[in-house]
PDB file of C-alpha atoms and ligand atoms in Angstrom:
ATOM      1  CA  MET K 299     -16.711 -20.745  -3.611  1.00 94.00           C
ATOM      2  CA  THR K 300     -17.770 -17.400  -4.994  1.00 95.00           C
ATOM      3  CA  LEU K 301     -16.397 -14.398  -3.156  1.00 95.00           C
ATOM      4  CA  ASP K 302     -18.175 -11.114  -2.696  1.00 97.00           C
ATOM      5  CA  PRO K 303     -16.361  -8.144  -1.184  1.00 98.00           C
ATOM      6  CA  ILE K 304     -17.468  -7.187   2.315  1.00 98.00           C
ATOM      7  CA  ALA K 305     -15.915  -3.727   2.238  1.00 98.00           C
ATOM      8  CA  THR K 306     -14.011  -1.149   0.200  1.00 98.00           C
ATOM      9  CA  VAL K 307     -10.873   0.657   1.285  1.00 98.00           C
ATOM     10  CA  ARG K 308     -10.377   4.366   0.834  1.00 98.00           C
ATOM     11  CA  SER K 309      -6.708   5.170   0.950  1.00 98.00           C
ATOM     12  CA  CYS K 310      -4.163   7.933   0.530  1.00 98.00           C
ATOM     13  CA  PHE K 311      -2.806   6.123  -2.555  1.00 98.00           C
ATOM     14  CA  GLY K 312      -4.645   7.328  -5.645  1.00 96.00           C
ATOM     15  CA  GLY K 313      -2.680   5.265  -8.196  1.00 97.00           C
ATOM     16  CA  LYS K 314      -0.753   1.986  -8.268  1.00 97.00           C
ATOM     17  CA  PHE K 315       2.615   3.586  -8.955  1.00 97.00           C
ATOM     18  CA  GLY K 316       4.259   4.786  -5.741  1.00 97.00           C
ATOM     19  CA  ILE K 317       2.396   2.521  -3.334  1.00 98.00           C
ATOM     20  CA  PRO K 318       4.837   0.750  -1.003  1.00 97.00           C
ATOM     21  CA  ARG K 319       5.395  -2.859  -1.992  1.00 95.00           C
ATOM     22  CA  GLN K 320       4.410  -4.158   1.428  1.00 96.00           C
ATOM     23  CA  PRO K 321       2.398  -2.849   4.370  1.00 97.00           C
ATOM     24  CA  GLY K 322       4.207  -1.205   7.279  1.00 96.00           C
ATOM     25  CA  LEU K 323       6.906   0.355   5.078  1.00 97.00           C
ATOM     26  CA  CYS K 324       5.015   3.637   4.988  1.00 98.00           C
ATOM     27  CA  PRO K 325       3.689   3.692   8.566  1.00 98.00           C
ATOM     28  CA  SER K 326       1.975   7.078   8.122  1.00 98.00           C
ATOM     29  CA  ALA K 327      -0.138   5.858   5.198  1.00 98.00           C
ATOM     30  CA  TRP K 328      -3.801   6.128   6.060  1.00 98.00           C
ATOM     31  CA  GLY K 329      -6.983   4.506   4.926  1.00 98.00           C
ATOM     32  CA  SER K 330     -10.523   3.695   5.951  1.00 98.00           C
ATOM     33  CA  LEU K 331     -12.272   0.396   5.593  1.00 98.00           C
ATOM     34  CA  VAL K 332     -15.933   1.020   4.812  1.00 98.00           C
ATOM     35  CA  PHE K 333     -18.143  -2.040   5.139  1.00 98.00           C
ATOM     36  CA  HIS K 334     -20.740  -2.741   2.492  1.00 98.00           C
ATOM     37  CA  PRO K 335     -24.344  -2.344   3.743  1.00 98.00           C
ATOM     38  CA  ALA K 336     -24.911  -6.047   4.598  1.00 98.00           C
ATOM     39  CA  TYR K 337     -21.862  -6.030   6.920  1.00 98.00           C
ATOM     40  CA  ARG K 338     -22.342  -2.623   8.587  1.00 97.00           C
ATOM     41  CA  SER K 339     -22.935  -4.187  11.929  1.00 95.00           C
ATOM     42  CA  GLU K 340     -21.590  -3.241  15.330  1.00 97.00           C
ATOM     43  CA  GLU K 341     -21.923  -6.917  16.292  1.00 98.00           C
ATOM     44  CA  ALA K 342     -19.682  -8.089  13.489  1.00 98.00           C
ATOM     45  CA  ILE K 343     -16.761  -6.028  14.810  1.00 98.00           C
ATOM     46  CA  ARG K 344     -17.338  -6.637  18.532  1.00 98.00           C
ATOM     47  CA  GLY K 345     -13.903  -7.007  20.183  1.00 98.00           C
ATOM     48  CA  ILE K 346     -11.913  -5.717  17.217  1.00 98.00           C
ATOM     49  CA  GLU K 347     -10.600  -2.669  19.071  1.00 98.00           C
ATOM     50  CA  GLY K 348      -8.584  -4.958  21.356  1.00 98.00           C
ATOM     51  CA  PHE K 349      -6.310  -5.715  18.398  1.00 98.00           C
ATOM     52  CA  SER K 350      -3.672  -3.310  17.160  1.00 98.00           C
ATOM     53  CA  HIS K 351      -3.199  -5.017  13.795  1.00 98.00           C
ATOM     54  CA  LEU K 352      -5.468  -6.717  11.288  1.00 98.00           C
ATOM     55  CA  TRP K 353      -4.945  -8.969   8.281  1.00 98.00           C
ATOM     56  CA  LEU K 354      -6.819  -7.854   5.210  1.00 98.00           C
ATOM     57  CA  ILE K 355      -7.597 -10.234   2.370  1.00 98.00           C
ATOM     58  CA  PHE K 356      -8.260  -8.110  -0.682  1.00 98.00           C
ATOM     59  CA  GLY K 357      -8.535  -8.150  -4.439  1.00 98.00           C
ATOM     60  CA  PHE K 358      -5.915  -6.717  -6.809  1.00 98.00           C
ATOM     61  CA  HIS K 359      -8.863  -5.275  -8.691  1.00 98.00           C
ATOM     62  CA  GLU K 360      -6.826  -2.983 -10.956  1.00 98.00           C
ATOM     63  CA  THR K 361      -4.609  -5.705 -12.370  1.00 97.00           C
ATOM     64  CA  VAL K 362      -6.544  -8.959 -11.947  1.00 97.00           C
ATOM     65  CA  GLU K 363      -7.539  -9.049 -15.614  1.00 97.00           C
ATOM     66  CA  GLN K 364      -3.906  -9.233 -16.668  1.00 97.00           C
ATOM     67  CA  GLY K 365      -3.785 -12.829 -15.420  1.00 97.00           C
ATOM     68  CA  TRP K 366      -0.700 -14.584 -14.106  1.00 98.00           C
ATOM     69  CA  LYS K 367       2.468 -16.466 -15.071  1.00 96.00           C
ATOM     70  CA  PRO K 368       4.266 -19.231 -13.135  1.00 98.00           C
ATOM     71  CA  THR K 369       7.298 -16.993 -12.606  1.00 98.00           C
ATOM     72  CA  VAL K 370       7.668 -13.317 -11.754  1.00 97.00           C
ATOM     73  CA  ARG K 371      10.553 -10.841 -11.490  1.00 95.00           C
ATOM     74  CA  PRO K 372      10.375  -9.259  -8.048  1.00 93.00           C
ATOM     75  CA  PRO K 373      11.656  -5.677  -7.685  1.00 90.00           C
ATOM     76  CA  ARG K 374      13.720  -6.862  -4.704  1.00 89.00           C
ATOM     77  CA  LEU K 375      15.860  -8.888  -7.135  1.00 91.00           C
ATOM     78  CA  GLY K 376      16.396  -5.906  -9.407  1.00 87.00           C
ATOM     79  CA  GLY K 377      13.640  -7.004 -11.766  1.00 87.00           C
ATOM     80  CA  ASN K 378      15.872  -9.359 -13.761  1.00 89.00           C
ATOM     81  CA  GLN K 379      15.716 -12.653 -11.884  1.00 95.00           C
ATOM     82  CA  ARG K 380      12.729 -14.965 -12.037  1.00 97.00           C
ATOM     83  CA  ILE K 381      11.169 -16.780  -9.112  1.00 97.00           C
ATOM     84  CA  GLY K 382       7.940 -18.698  -8.691  1.00 98.00           C
ATOM     85  CA  VAL K 383       4.710 -16.791  -8.278  1.00 98.00           C
ATOM     86  CA  PHE K 384       3.974 -18.763  -5.106  1.00 98.00           C
ATOM     87  CA  ALA K 385       7.402 -17.788  -3.732  1.00 98.00           C
ATOM     88  CA  SER K 386       6.476 -14.144  -4.242  1.00 97.00           C
ATOM     89  CA  ARG K 387       3.964 -11.498  -3.177  1.00 97.00           C
ATOM     90  CA  SER K 388       3.404 -10.522  -6.802  1.00 97.00           C
ATOM     91  CA  THR K 389       0.085  -8.945  -7.700  1.00 97.00           C
ATOM     92  CA  PHE K 390      -0.185 -11.212 -10.764  1.00 97.00           C
ATOM     93  CA  ARG K 391      -1.457 -14.470  -9.286  1.00 98.00           C
ATOM     94  CA  PRO K 392      -4.162 -16.991 -10.135  1.00 97.00           C
ATOM     95  CA  ASN K 393      -6.913 -15.665  -7.875  1.00 97.00           C
ATOM     96  CA  GLY K 394      -5.753 -12.050  -7.697  1.00 97.00           C
ATOM     97  CA  LEU K 395      -5.896 -12.048  -3.885  1.00 98.00           C
ATOM     98  CA  GLY K 396      -3.663  -9.868  -1.731  1.00 98.00           C
ATOM     99  CA  LEU K 397      -2.811 -10.140   1.953  1.00 98.00           C
ATOM    100  CA  SER K 398      -1.737  -7.167   4.065  1.00 98.00           C
ATOM    101  CA  LEU K 399      -1.077  -6.675   7.751  1.00 98.00           C
ATOM    102  CA  VAL K 400      -2.225  -3.193   8.746  1.00 98.00           C
ATOM    103  CA  ARG K 401      -2.512  -1.168  11.929  1.00 98.00           C
ATOM    104  CA  LEU K 402      -5.968  -0.498  13.399  1.00 98.00           C
ATOM    105  CA  GLU K 403      -6.024   3.098  14.628  1.00 98.00           C
ATOM    106  CA  GLY K 404      -9.628   3.050  15.753  1.00 98.00           C
ATOM    107  CA  VAL K 405     -13.254   2.732  14.760  1.00 98.00           C
ATOM    108  CA  ASP K 406     -15.294   5.661  13.512  1.00 98.00           C
ATOM    109  CA  ARG K 407     -18.962   5.102  14.219  1.00 98.00           C
ATOM    110  CA  THR K 408     -20.851   6.954  11.506  1.00 98.00           C
ATOM    111  CA  ALA K 409     -24.576   7.411  10.970  1.00 97.00           C
ATOM    112  CA  VAL K 410     -24.422   6.978   7.212  1.00 97.00           C
ATOM    113  CA  GLU K 411     -21.802   4.266   6.651  1.00 98.00           C
ATOM    114  CA  GLY K 412     -21.837   2.400   9.953  1.00 98.00           C
ATOM    115  CA  PRO K 413     -18.584   1.493  11.725  1.00 98.00           C
ATOM    116  CA  ILE K 414     -15.540   2.480   9.663  1.00 98.00           C
ATOM    117  CA  LEU K 415     -12.131   0.976  10.499  1.00 98.00           C
ATOM    118  CA  LYS K 416      -9.374   3.604  10.545  1.00 98.00           C
ATOM    119  CA  LEU K 417      -6.181   2.025   9.249  1.00 98.00           C
ATOM    120  CA  ALA K 418      -2.506   2.920   8.999  1.00 98.00           C
ATOM    121  CA  GLY K 419       0.545   1.522   7.246  1.00 98.00           C
ATOM    122  CA  LEU K 420      -1.449   0.039   4.414  1.00 98.00           C
ATOM    123  CA  ASP K 421      -0.211  -0.717   0.884  1.00 98.00           C
ATOM    124  CA  LEU K 422      -3.597  -0.591  -0.821  1.00 98.00           C
ATOM    125  CA  LEU K 423      -4.906   1.433  -3.682  1.00 98.00           C
ATOM    126  CA  ASP K 424      -7.918   3.670  -3.111  1.00 98.00           C
ATOM    127  CA  GLY K 425     -11.027   1.636  -3.964  1.00 98.00           C
ATOM    128  CA  THR K 426      -9.539  -1.808  -3.186  1.00 98.00           C
ATOM    129  CA  PRO K 427     -12.220  -4.442  -2.503  1.00 98.00           C
ATOM    130  CA  ILE K 428     -11.844  -6.311   0.794  1.00 99.00           C
ATOM    131  CA  PHE K 429     -12.901  -9.945   1.075  1.00 98.00           C
ATOM    132  CA  ASP K 430     -12.127 -10.554   4.736  1.00 98.00           C
ATOM    133  CA  VAL K 431     -10.731  -8.968   7.899  1.00 98.00           C
ATOM    134  CA  LYS K 432      -9.017 -11.021  10.597  1.00 98.00           C
ATOM    135  CA  PRO K 433      -7.107 -10.007  13.723  1.00 98.00           C
ATOM    136  CA  TYR K 434      -3.332 -10.483  13.814  1.00 98.00           C
ATOM    137  CA  LEU K 435      -2.386 -12.885  16.604  1.00 98.00           C
ATOM    138  CA  PRO K 436       1.086 -12.094  17.923  1.00 97.00           C
ATOM    139  CA  TYR K 437       1.188 -15.234  20.112  1.00 97.00           C
ATOM    140  CA  ALA K 438       0.990 -17.400  17.008  1.00 98.00           C
ATOM    141  CA  GLU K 439       2.071 -15.243  14.097  1.00 98.00           C
ATOM    142  CA  ALA K 440       5.070 -13.189  15.286  1.00 97.00           C
ATOM    143  CA  LEU K 441       8.077 -15.193  14.108  1.00 97.00           C
ATOM    144  CA  PRO K 442      11.264 -13.140  14.410  1.00 93.00           C
ATOM    145  CA  GLU K 443      13.425 -16.207  13.645  1.00 95.00           C
ATOM    146  CA  ALA K 444      11.726 -16.865  10.295  1.00 96.00           C
ATOM    147  CA  ALA K 445      13.816 -17.056   7.096  1.00 97.00           C
ATOM    148  CA  GLY K 446      13.060 -14.248   4.652  1.00 95.00           C
ATOM    149  CA  GLY K 447      14.128 -15.912   1.384  1.00 96.00           C
ATOM    150  CA  PHE K 448      15.125 -13.519  -1.404  1.00 94.00           C
ATOM    151  CA  ALA K 449      13.566 -10.630   0.550  1.00 93.00           C
ATOM    152  CA  ALA K 450      15.616 -11.151   3.715  1.00 91.00           C
ATOM    153  CA  GLU K 451      17.830  -8.088   3.448  1.00 88.00           C
ATOM    154  CA  ALA K 452      16.815  -4.759   4.952  1.00 87.00           C
ATOM    155  CA  LEU K 453      15.489  -2.202   2.485  1.00 91.00           C
ATOM    156  CA  VAL K 454      17.717   0.690   1.510  1.00 92.00           C
ATOM    157  CA  ARG K 455      15.918   4.017   1.748  1.00 96.00           C
ATOM    158  CA  LEU K 456      16.707   7.095  -0.313  1.00 97.00           C
ATOM    159  CA  PRO K 457      17.007  10.517   1.276  1.00 98.00           C
ATOM    160  CA  VAL K 458      14.109  12.692   0.070  1.00 98.00           C
ATOM    161  CA  GLU K 459      14.531  16.407  -0.622  1.00 98.00           C
ATOM    162  CA  VAL K 460      11.953  18.999  -1.570  1.00 98.00           C
ATOM    163  CA  GLU K 461      13.152  21.295  -4.369  1.00 98.00           C
ATOM    164  CA  PRO K 462      12.405  25.037  -3.924  1.00 98.00           C
ATOM    165  CA  ALA K 463       9.707  24.938  -6.645  1.00 96.00           C
ATOM    166  CA  ALA K 464       7.706  22.421  -4.596  1.00 98.00           C
ATOM    167  CA  ALA K 465       8.413  23.832  -1.132  1.00 98.00           C
ATOM    168  CA  GLU K 466       5.277  25.923  -0.764  1.00 97.00           C
ATOM    169  CA  ALA K 467       2.894  23.137  -1.818  1.00 97.00           C
ATOM    170  CA  PHE K 468       4.762  20.648   0.384  1.00 97.00           C
ATOM    171  CA  GLY K 469       4.531  23.007   3.365  1.00 97.00           C
ATOM    172  CA  ALA K 470       0.775  23.341   2.818  1.00 96.00           C
ATOM    173  CA  LEU K 471       0.246  19.587   3.303  1.00 97.00           C
ATOM    174  CA  SER K 472      -0.772  18.182   6.678  1.00 97.00           C
ATOM    175  CA  THR K 473       2.026  16.797   8.859  1.00 98.00           C
ATOM    176  CA  ARG K 474       0.799  13.291   8.142  1.00 98.00           C
ATOM    177  CA  ALA K 475       0.591  13.840   4.376  1.00 98.00           C
ATOM    178  CA  ARG K 476       4.170  15.144   4.390  1.00 98.00           C
ATOM    179  CA  ALA K 477       5.226  11.994   6.236  1.00 98.00           C
ATOM    180  CA  VAL K 478       3.390   9.777   3.711  1.00 98.00           C
ATOM    181  CA  VAL K 479       5.108  11.521   0.793  1.00 98.00           C
ATOM    182  CA  GLN K 480       8.533  11.215   2.408  1.00 98.00           C
ATOM    183  CA  GLU K 481       8.116   7.609   3.514  1.00 98.00           C
ATOM    184  CA  ALA K 482       6.675   6.482   0.172  1.00 98.00           C
ATOM    185  CA  LEU K 483       9.331   8.181  -1.963  1.00 98.00           C
ATOM    186  CA  SER K 484      12.194   7.033   0.285  1.00 98.00           C
ATOM    187  CA  LEU K 485      11.317   3.491  -0.837  1.00 97.00           C
ATOM    188  CA  ASP K 486      12.289   4.415  -4.418  1.00 95.00           C
ATOM    189  CA  PRO K 487       9.172   3.361  -6.308  1.00 95.00           C
ATOM    190  CA  ARG K 488      10.892   3.560  -9.722  1.00 94.00           C
ATOM    191  CA  PRO K 489      10.626   0.382 -11.812  1.00 90.00           C
ATOM    192  CA  ALA K 490      13.902  -1.547 -11.891  1.00 85.00           C
ATOM    193  CA  THR K 491      14.093  -1.020 -15.657  1.00 83.00           C
ATOM    194  CA  GLN K 492      14.065   2.761 -15.353  1.00 84.00           C
ATOM    195  CA  LEU K 493      16.823   3.445 -12.853  1.00 85.00           C
ATOM    196  CA  ALA K 494      19.435   4.548 -15.374  1.00 82.00           C
ATOM    197  CA  ASP K 495      18.104   7.911 -16.598  1.00 85.00           C
ATOM    198  CA  PRO K 496      18.670  10.681 -14.008  1.00 85.00           C
ATOM    199  CA  ALA K 497      16.613  13.147 -16.067  1.00 88.00           C
ATOM    200  CA  ARG K 498      13.492  11.033 -16.035  1.00 94.00           C
ATOM    201  CA  ILE K 499      10.556  12.518 -14.140  1.00 96.00           C
ATOM    202  CA  PHE K 500       8.117  10.238 -12.341  1.00 97.00           C
ATOM    203  CA  GLY K 501       4.640  11.077 -11.102  1.00 97.00           C
ATOM    204  CA  THR K 502       2.649   9.492  -8.307  1.00 97.00           C
ATOM    205  CA  SER K 503      -0.702  10.203  -6.678  1.00 97.00           C
ATOM    206  CA  LEU K 504      -0.303  10.600  -2.912  1.00 97.00           C
ATOM    207  CA  CYS K 505      -2.710  12.136  -0.401  1.00 97.00           C
ATOM    208  CA  GLY K 506      -4.775  13.852  -3.066  1.00 95.00           C
ATOM    209  CA  CYS K 507      -1.754  15.369  -4.844  1.00 97.00           C
ATOM    210  CA  ASN K 508       0.156  14.625  -7.993  1.00 97.00           C
ATOM    211  CA  VAL K 509       3.747  14.413  -6.816  1.00 98.00           C
ATOM    212  CA  ARG K 510       6.513  14.633  -9.418  1.00 98.00           C
ATOM    213  CA  PHE K 511      10.046  13.570  -8.594  1.00 98.00           C
ATOM    214  CA  THR K 512      13.413  12.572 -10.015  1.00 96.00           C
ATOM    215  CA  VAL K 513      16.239  10.542  -8.517  1.00 95.00           C
ATOM    216  CA  ARG K 514      19.689  12.032  -8.993  1.00 92.00           C
ATOM    217  CA  ASP K 515      22.937  11.205  -7.175  1.00 92.00           C
ATOM    218  CA  GLY K 516      21.097   8.788  -4.913  1.00 93.00           C
ATOM    219  CA  ILE K 517      18.673  11.458  -3.692  1.00 96.00           C
ATOM    220  CA  CYS K 518      14.969  11.559  -4.427  1.00 97.00           C
ATOM    221  CA  ARG K 519      14.029  15.143  -5.305  1.00 97.00           C
ATOM    222  CA  ILE K 520      10.427  16.301  -5.247  1.00 98.00           C
ATOM    223  CA  ILE K 521      10.052  18.822  -8.052  1.00 97.00           C
ATOM    224  CA  GLU K 522       6.320  19.491  -8.094  1.00 97.00           C
ATOM    225  CA  ILE K 523       3.294  18.920  -5.874  1.00 97.00           C
ATOM    226  CA  GLN K 524      -0.080  19.616  -7.406  1.00 96.00           C
ATOM    227  CA  PRO K 525      -3.187  19.191  -5.262  1.00 92.00           C
ATOM    228  CA  VAL K 526      -5.964  17.450  -7.176  1.00 90.00           C
ATOM    229  CA  GLY K 527      -8.285  17.012  -4.259  1.00 66.00           C
ATOM    230  CA  VAL K 528      -9.035  13.273  -4.436  1.00 54.00           C
ATOM    231  CA  PRO K 529      -8.437  11.054  -1.294  1.00 49.00           C
TER     232      PRO K 529
HETATM  233  N1  SAH N 826       0.800  -6.918   0.826  1.00 60.26           N
HETATM  234  C1  SAH N 826       0.136  -7.406  -0.376  1.00 60.26           C
HETATM  235  C2  SAH N 826       0.506  -6.573  -1.618  1.00 60.26           C
HETATM  236  C3  SAH N 826       1.841  -6.833  -2.187  1.00 60.26           C
HETATM  237  S1  SAH N 826       2.015  -6.173  -3.799  1.00 60.26           S
HETATM  238  C4  SAH N 826       0.416  -8.869  -0.579  1.00 60.26           C
HETATM  239  O1  SAH N 826       1.496  -9.325  -0.211  1.00 60.26           O
HETATM  240  O2  SAH N 826      -0.429  -9.573  -1.092  1.00 60.26           O
HETATM  241  C5  SAH N 826       1.975  -4.469  -3.413  1.00 60.26           C
HETATM  242  C6  SAH N 826       1.541  -3.673  -4.602  1.00 60.26           C
HETATM  243  O3  SAH N 826       0.188  -3.951  -4.892  1.00 60.26           O
HETATM  244  C7  SAH N 826       1.575  -2.189  -4.370  1.00 60.26           C
HETATM  245  O4  SAH N 826       2.823  -1.677  -4.656  1.00 60.26           O
HETATM  246  C8  SAH N 826       0.475  -1.657  -5.285  1.00 60.26           C
HETATM  247  O5  SAH N 826       0.997  -1.071  -6.438  1.00 60.26           O
HETATM  248  C9  SAH N 826      -0.329  -2.894  -5.646  1.00 60.26           C
HETATM  249  N2  SAH N 826      -1.735  -2.741  -5.310  1.00 60.26           N
HETATM  250  C10 SAH N 826      -2.286  -2.319  -4.145  1.00 60.26           C
HETATM  251  N3  SAH N 826      -3.630  -2.334  -4.213  1.00 60.26           N
HETATM  252  C11 SAH N 826      -3.938  -2.799  -5.456  1.00 60.26           C
HETATM  253  C12 SAH N 826      -5.167  -3.053  -6.135  1.00 60.26           C
HETATM  254  N4  SAH N 826      -6.344  -2.835  -5.550  1.00 60.26           N
HETATM  255  N5  SAH N 826      -5.114  -3.523  -7.419  1.00 60.26           N
HETATM  256  C13 SAH N 826      -3.927  -3.736  -8.015  1.00 60.26           C
HETATM  257  N6  SAH N 826      -2.730  -3.504  -7.439  1.00 60.26           N
HETATM  258  C14 SAH N 826      -2.736  -3.043  -6.172  1.00 60.26           C
END
């Protein structure tokens, strides 16, 4: 099989760092799925609006060239315990394919780009290639009794505060962009190896802004928001 992308996602996440590690964790995150010309067909999406959630099969296009190893160190285990790549959702895997369950907010019917799927809660980088779209089937796929392995425990979220220096820029964001910033940073995107230094400043690209933050005393503090005008 040779796979060709059918679509590209535009998303509020302009860089890999700071993207939630699974879909749904940042419910306000937004994106659009723009079909490539050969698939811009109203027929091909007939019935899709009856579904609230879709599975996306996509390519980890930014990291695929780094290859894979049989074991990985998931952030959920503090980054120091190894488990098998096939027991993980690591981005570094043999075929570089990702799988995300996202919310379908609606379909935008455009003259230039055909039907565009409006998505929420995604964990995808802007520009991610999509290989397939399938509806989520709650009658078969909702399994509340399922065992969650090493990722079974609920996530701990950090409180997020906006420092005075960033307050004006934060206030100028849309309500939804403010929610994305808060939800994404509450997940503590810092790499497990860099938790020790409270003075360290991290930067992430969210909703067209460079957002700089530190984590001190268990609180994520936004110190600067600089609009750069991308997604
Ligand atoms: N839900 C998916 C993704 C899990 S890994 C799955 O289980 O397969 C999630 C991480 O993938 C994010 O934190 C982000 O940094 C990274 N990511 C998202 N889109 C990417 C892309 N196009 N290329 C490389 N990495 C990407």
